[in-house]
Short mmCIF file of N, CA and C in Angstrom, two decimals:
data_model
loop_
_atom_site.label_atom_id
_atom_site.label_comp_id
_atom_site.label_asym_id
_atom_site.label_seq_id
_atom_site.Cartn_x
_atom_site.Cartn_y
_atom_site.Cartn_z
N MET I 65 -0.66 -5.23 -20.81
CA MET I 65 -1.65 -4.30 -20.43
C MET I 65 -1.06 -2.86 -20.62
N ILE I 66 -1.83 -2.05 -21.29
CA ILE I 66 -1.29 -0.63 -21.71
C ILE I 66 -1.36 -0.01 -20.28
N SER I 67 -0.52 1.00 -20.21
CA SER I 67 -0.07 1.61 -19.00
C SER I 67 -0.99 2.98 -19.10
N HIS I 68 -0.99 3.50 -17.87
CA HIS I 68 -1.58 4.72 -17.82
C HIS I 68 -0.75 5.34 -16.29
N GLY I 69 0.53 5.13 -16.58
CA GLY I 69 1.54 5.61 -15.54
C GLY I 69 2.00 4.58 -14.58
N ALA I 70 1.49 3.28 -14.78
CA ALA I 70 2.00 2.36 -13.89
C ALA I 70 2.97 1.42 -14.83
N ALA I 71 3.62 0.67 -14.13
CA ALA I 71 4.54 -0.23 -14.96
C ALA I 71 3.85 -1.26 -15.85
N ILE I 72 4.46 -1.50 -17.34
CA ILE I 72 3.90 -1.99 -18.20
C ILE I 72 4.04 -3.49 -17.89
N THR I 73 3.08 -4.48 -18.19
CA THR I 73 3.25 -5.80 -17.92
C THR I 73 2.64 -6.66 -19.23
N SER I 74 3.01 -7.84 -19.31
CA SER I 74 2.53 -8.68 -20.48
C SER I 74 1.05 -9.21 -20.03
N ARG I 75 0.68 -8.95 -18.92
CA ARG I 75 -0.60 -9.59 -18.59
C ARG I 75 -1.82 -8.74 -19.42
N PHE I 76 -2.84 -9.48 -19.76
CA PHE I 76 -3.88 -8.79 -20.53
C PHE I 76 -4.93 -8.43 -19.57
N ASP I 77 -5.32 -7.18 -19.69
CA ASP I 77 -6.36 -6.71 -18.48
C ASP I 77 -7.29 -5.73 -19.59
N SER I 78 -8.59 -6.48 -19.75
CA SER I 78 -9.66 -5.85 -20.51
C SER I 78 -10.56 -4.83 -19.72
N ARG I 79 -10.09 -4.33 -18.43
CA ARG I 79 -10.99 -3.24 -18.06
C ARG I 79 -10.58 -1.92 -18.43
N ASN I 80 -11.58 -1.06 -18.47
CA ASN I 80 -11.29 0.28 -19.05
C ASN I 80 -10.71 0.87 -17.97
N ALA I 81 -9.76 1.87 -18.48
CA ALA I 81 -9.21 2.76 -17.52
C ALA I 81 -8.76 4.34 -18.05
N GLN I 82 -9.16 4.99 -17.21
CA GLN I 82 -8.89 6.50 -17.66
C GLN I 82 -7.20 6.76 -17.73
N VAL I 83 -6.98 7.62 -18.93
CA VAL I 83 -5.53 7.63 -18.87
C VAL I 83 -5.52 9.17 -18.42
N ARG I 84 -5.12 9.25 -17.35
CA ARG I 84 -5.13 10.62 -16.46
C ARG I 84 -4.35 11.71 -17.30
N ALA I 85 -3.23 11.17 -17.73
CA ALA I 85 -2.45 12.10 -18.59
C ALA I 85 -3.13 12.82 -19.58
N LEU I 86 -4.10 12.20 -20.06
CA LEU I 86 -4.59 12.88 -21.49
C LEU I 86 -6.08 13.40 -21.15
N ARG I 87 -6.59 13.62 -19.80
CA ARG I 87 -7.76 13.86 -19.38
C ARG I 87 -8.36 15.35 -19.92
N TYR I 88 -7.16 16.20 -20.39
CA TYR I 88 -7.49 17.47 -20.89
C TYR I 88 -7.28 17.80 -22.36
N ALA I 89 -6.74 16.76 -22.95
CA ALA I 89 -6.50 16.86 -24.40
C ALA I 89 -7.41 16.50 -25.30
N ARG I 90 -8.84 16.28 -24.90
CA ARG I 90 -9.92 16.15 -25.64
C ARG I 90 -9.60 15.20 -26.92
N ILE I 91 -9.12 13.96 -26.67
CA ILE I 91 -9.01 12.94 -27.70
C ILE I 91 -9.82 12.48 -28.64
N ARG I 92 -9.67 12.86 -29.88
CA ARG I 92 -10.75 12.47 -31.03
C ARG I 92 -10.48 11.12 -31.70
N ARG I 93 -9.33 10.41 -31.63
CA ARG I 93 -9.12 9.15 -32.09
C ARG I 93 -8.30 8.53 -31.34
N ALA I 94 -8.15 7.22 -31.05
CA ALA I 94 -7.24 6.31 -30.38
C ALA I 94 -7.12 4.99 -31.11
N SER I 95 -5.94 4.19 -30.78
CA SER I 95 -5.85 2.85 -31.19
C SER I 95 -4.93 2.26 -30.00
N MET I 96 -5.33 0.92 -29.96
CA MET I 96 -4.34 0.26 -28.82
C MET I 96 -4.12 -1.01 -29.26
N GLY I 97 -2.88 -1.37 -28.89
CA GLY I 97 -2.42 -2.76 -29.14
C GLY I 97 -2.15 -3.33 -27.69
N SER I 98 -1.73 -4.76 -27.75
CA SER I 98 -1.26 -5.27 -26.39
C SER I 98 -0.40 -4.48 -25.56
N ARG I 99 0.78 -3.76 -26.23
CA ARG I 99 1.71 -3.32 -25.42
C ARG I 99 2.13 -1.83 -25.72
N HIS I 100 1.09 -1.21 -26.57
CA HIS I 100 1.48 0.29 -26.83
C HIS I 100 0.26 0.93 -27.29
N ALA I 101 0.13 2.07 -27.32
CA ALA I 101 -1.23 2.81 -27.68
C ALA I 101 -0.91 4.07 -28.37
N ALA I 102 -1.78 4.73 -29.07
CA ALA I 102 -1.90 6.10 -29.70
C ALA I 102 -3.11 6.56 -29.63
N ALA I 103 -2.94 8.07 -29.45
CA ALA I 103 -4.17 8.84 -29.39
C ALA I 103 -3.97 10.15 -30.09
N ILE I 104 -4.67 10.67 -30.82
CA ILE I 104 -4.85 12.18 -31.54
C ILE I 104 -5.79 12.92 -30.68
N GLY I 105 -5.22 14.04 -30.16
CA GLY I 105 -6.35 15.13 -29.61
C GLY I 105 -7.10 16.10 -30.59
N GLU I 106 -7.84 16.79 -30.10
CA GLU I 106 -8.87 17.78 -31.13
C GLU I 106 -7.59 18.64 -31.80
N ASP I 107 -6.30 18.87 -31.14
CA ASP I 107 -5.51 19.99 -31.86
C ASP I 107 -4.59 19.12 -33.03
N GLY I 108 -4.80 18.00 -33.22
CA GLY I 108 -4.04 17.04 -33.97
C GLY I 108 -2.95 16.62 -33.44
N VAL I 109 -2.67 16.77 -32.31
CA VAL I 109 -1.13 16.25 -31.75
C VAL I 109 -1.36 14.76 -31.64
N LEU I 110 -0.37 14.09 -31.89
CA LEU I 110 -0.27 12.50 -31.84
C LEU I 110 0.51 12.09 -30.35
N TYR I 111 -0.19 11.43 -29.45
CA TYR I 111 0.58 10.91 -28.13
C TYR I 111 0.72 9.40 -28.46
N THR I 112 1.74 8.85 -27.98
CA THR I 112 2.15 7.43 -27.71
C THR I 112 2.41 7.13 -26.35
N TRP I 113 2.26 5.90 -26.09
CA TRP I 113 2.71 5.30 -24.91
C TRP I 113 2.92 3.86 -24.79
N GLY I 114 3.62 3.18 -23.90
CA GLY I 114 3.62 1.72 -23.90
C GLY I 114 5.09 1.31 -24.01
N SER I 115 5.24 0.23 -24.64
CA SER I 115 6.38 -0.56 -25.22
C SER I 115 6.96 0.32 -26.28
N ASN I 116 8.17 0.83 -26.22
CA ASN I 116 8.80 1.36 -27.35
C ASN I 116 10.14 0.29 -27.98
N ALA I 117 9.76 -0.82 -27.75
CA ALA I 117 10.58 -1.79 -28.60
C ALA I 117 10.91 -1.53 -30.09
N ASN I 118 12.02 -1.32 -30.68
CA ASN I 118 12.39 -1.02 -31.86
C ASN I 118 11.67 0.26 -32.40
N GLY I 119 11.66 1.32 -31.42
CA GLY I 119 11.38 2.87 -31.61
C GLY I 119 9.95 2.84 -32.11
N ARG I 120 8.97 1.89 -31.86
CA ARG I 120 7.57 1.60 -32.35
C ARG I 120 6.67 2.86 -31.92
N LEU I 121 6.97 3.49 -30.94
CA LEU I 121 6.23 4.67 -30.44
C LEU I 121 6.62 5.99 -31.12
N GLY I 122 7.58 6.06 -32.04
CA GLY I 122 8.10 7.31 -32.56
C GLY I 122 8.89 8.23 -31.86
N HIS I 123 9.20 7.72 -30.66
CA HIS I 123 10.28 8.53 -29.45
C HIS I 123 11.65 7.83 -29.76
N SER I 124 12.63 8.42 -29.01
CA SER I 124 13.64 8.20 -28.95
C SER I 124 13.81 6.68 -28.82
N MET I 125 14.97 5.89 -29.55
CA MET I 125 15.32 4.70 -29.32
C MET I 125 15.83 4.19 -28.22
N ASP I 126 16.19 5.40 -27.34
CA ASP I 126 17.05 5.18 -25.89
C ASP I 126 16.15 4.69 -25.00
N ILE I 127 14.82 4.72 -25.15
CA ILE I 127 13.99 4.34 -24.00
C ILE I 127 13.26 3.10 -24.36
N GLN I 128 13.02 2.17 -23.73
CA GLN I 128 12.35 1.10 -23.75
C GLN I 128 10.87 1.04 -23.59
N GLU I 129 10.48 1.87 -22.47
CA GLU I 129 9.14 2.24 -22.33
C GLU I 129 8.64 3.62 -21.96
N GLN I 130 7.60 3.98 -22.77
CA GLN I 130 7.03 5.27 -22.32
C GLN I 130 5.84 5.11 -21.57
N PRO I 131 5.86 5.21 -20.01
CA PRO I 131 4.74 4.84 -19.33
C PRO I 131 3.15 5.79 -19.29
N LEU I 132 3.96 7.04 -19.73
CA LEU I 132 2.78 7.97 -19.95
C LEU I 132 2.71 8.47 -21.29
N PRO I 133 1.65 9.07 -21.61
CA PRO I 133 1.39 9.66 -23.15
C PRO I 133 2.43 10.81 -23.38
N ALA I 134 3.11 10.62 -24.40
CA ALA I 134 4.05 11.65 -24.80
C ALA I 134 3.74 12.21 -26.23
N PRO I 135 3.75 13.37 -26.65
CA PRO I 135 3.74 13.82 -28.03
C PRO I 135 4.93 13.23 -28.92
N VAL I 136 4.38 12.96 -30.12
CA VAL I 136 5.45 12.46 -31.00
C VAL I 136 6.16 13.74 -31.69
N SER I 137 7.35 14.15 -31.56
CA SER I 137 7.95 15.11 -31.98
C SER I 137 8.11 15.31 -33.70
N PHE I 138 8.14 14.21 -34.26
CA PHE I 138 8.41 14.00 -35.57
C PHE I 138 7.13 14.70 -36.30
N PHE I 139 6.21 15.05 -35.78
CA PHE I 139 4.79 15.49 -36.45
C PHE I 139 4.68 16.84 -35.94
N ASP I 140 5.77 17.56 -35.30
CA ASP I 140 5.55 18.70 -34.69
C ASP I 140 5.02 19.91 -36.16
N GLY I 141 3.90 20.72 -35.68
CA GLY I 141 3.53 21.87 -36.76
C GLY I 141 2.47 20.89 -37.70
N ARG I 142 2.37 19.74 -37.36
CA ARG I 142 1.12 19.03 -38.34
C ARG I 142 0.01 18.60 -37.27
N LYS I 143 -1.20 18.63 -38.08
CA LYS I 143 -2.39 18.33 -37.40
C LYS I 143 -2.81 16.95 -38.07
N LEU I 144 -2.69 15.86 -37.42
CA LEU I 144 -2.98 14.47 -37.68
C LEU I 144 -4.27 14.41 -37.73
N ILE I 145 -4.94 13.47 -38.35
CA ILE I 145 -6.52 13.38 -38.40
C ILE I 145 -6.97 11.92 -37.74
N ASP I 146 -5.97 10.87 -38.10
CA ASP I 146 -6.45 9.57 -37.60
C ASP I 146 -5.12 8.87 -37.23
N VAL I 147 -5.31 7.70 -36.65
CA VAL I 147 -4.27 7.09 -36.10
C VAL I 147 -4.52 5.36 -35.92
N SER I 148 -3.58 4.56 -36.25
CA SER I 148 -3.93 3.22 -36.21
C SER I 148 -2.55 2.71 -35.50
N ILE I 149 -2.46 1.73 -34.85
CA ILE I 149 -1.28 1.15 -34.32
C ILE I 149 -0.28 0.83 -35.43
N SER I 150 -0.94 0.44 -36.78
CA SER I 150 0.20 0.15 -37.77
C SER I 150 0.39 1.42 -38.60
N HIS I 151 -0.41 2.53 -38.56
CA HIS I 151 -0.35 3.50 -39.53
C HIS I 151 -0.83 4.79 -39.02
N CYS I 152 -0.58 5.85 -39.60
CA CYS I 152 -1.28 7.16 -39.21
C CYS I 152 -1.41 7.98 -40.53
N VAL I 153 -2.11 8.91 -40.39
CA VAL I 153 -2.41 9.62 -41.83
C VAL I 153 -1.88 11.26 -41.58
N ARG I 154 -1.10 11.69 -42.46
CA ARG I 154 -0.50 13.18 -42.17
C ARG I 154 -0.78 13.79 -43.77
N ASP I 155 -1.44 14.94 -43.58
CA ASP I 155 -1.90 15.62 -44.82
C ASP I 155 -2.29 14.78 -46.28
N GLY I 156 -3.12 13.88 -45.79
CA GLY I 156 -3.72 12.89 -46.59
C GLY I 156 -2.82 11.84 -47.03
N VAL I 157 -1.40 11.56 -46.31
CA VAL I 157 -0.48 10.62 -46.79
C VAL I 157 -0.42 9.84 -45.70
N SER I 158 -0.42 8.44 -45.83
CA SER I 158 -0.52 7.30 -44.89
C SER I 158 1.05 7.45 -44.24
N ILE I 159 1.46 7.28 -43.33
CA ILE I 159 2.92 7.43 -42.69
C ILE I 159 2.84 6.00 -41.99
N LEU I 160 3.76 5.27 -42.12
CA LEU I 160 4.29 3.88 -41.55
C LEU I 160 5.48 3.97 -41.04
N TRP I 161 5.51 3.34 -39.72
CA TRP I 161 6.76 2.95 -38.94
C TRP I 161 6.54 1.77 -38.15
#
């Protein structure tokens, strides 16, 4: 289940849920997997949350879970236009991690 502030579980939950932490971000693109999610705001900021196993969220490897959406600092100063759980695009270049 993708978290929106609650503990992350492996149980699949297909119900829609508002991600309260992003309610003012004006999300233009989003992508979700079974254990993590990513979203881009109108300002081009990338937010990720969920399981950070192997650094898959782009945050510090020191944390295992990011329960709330947090900006990915690697892209500071860049305006992202698209996101997918498997890749994102920056300045016309596909970035994979």
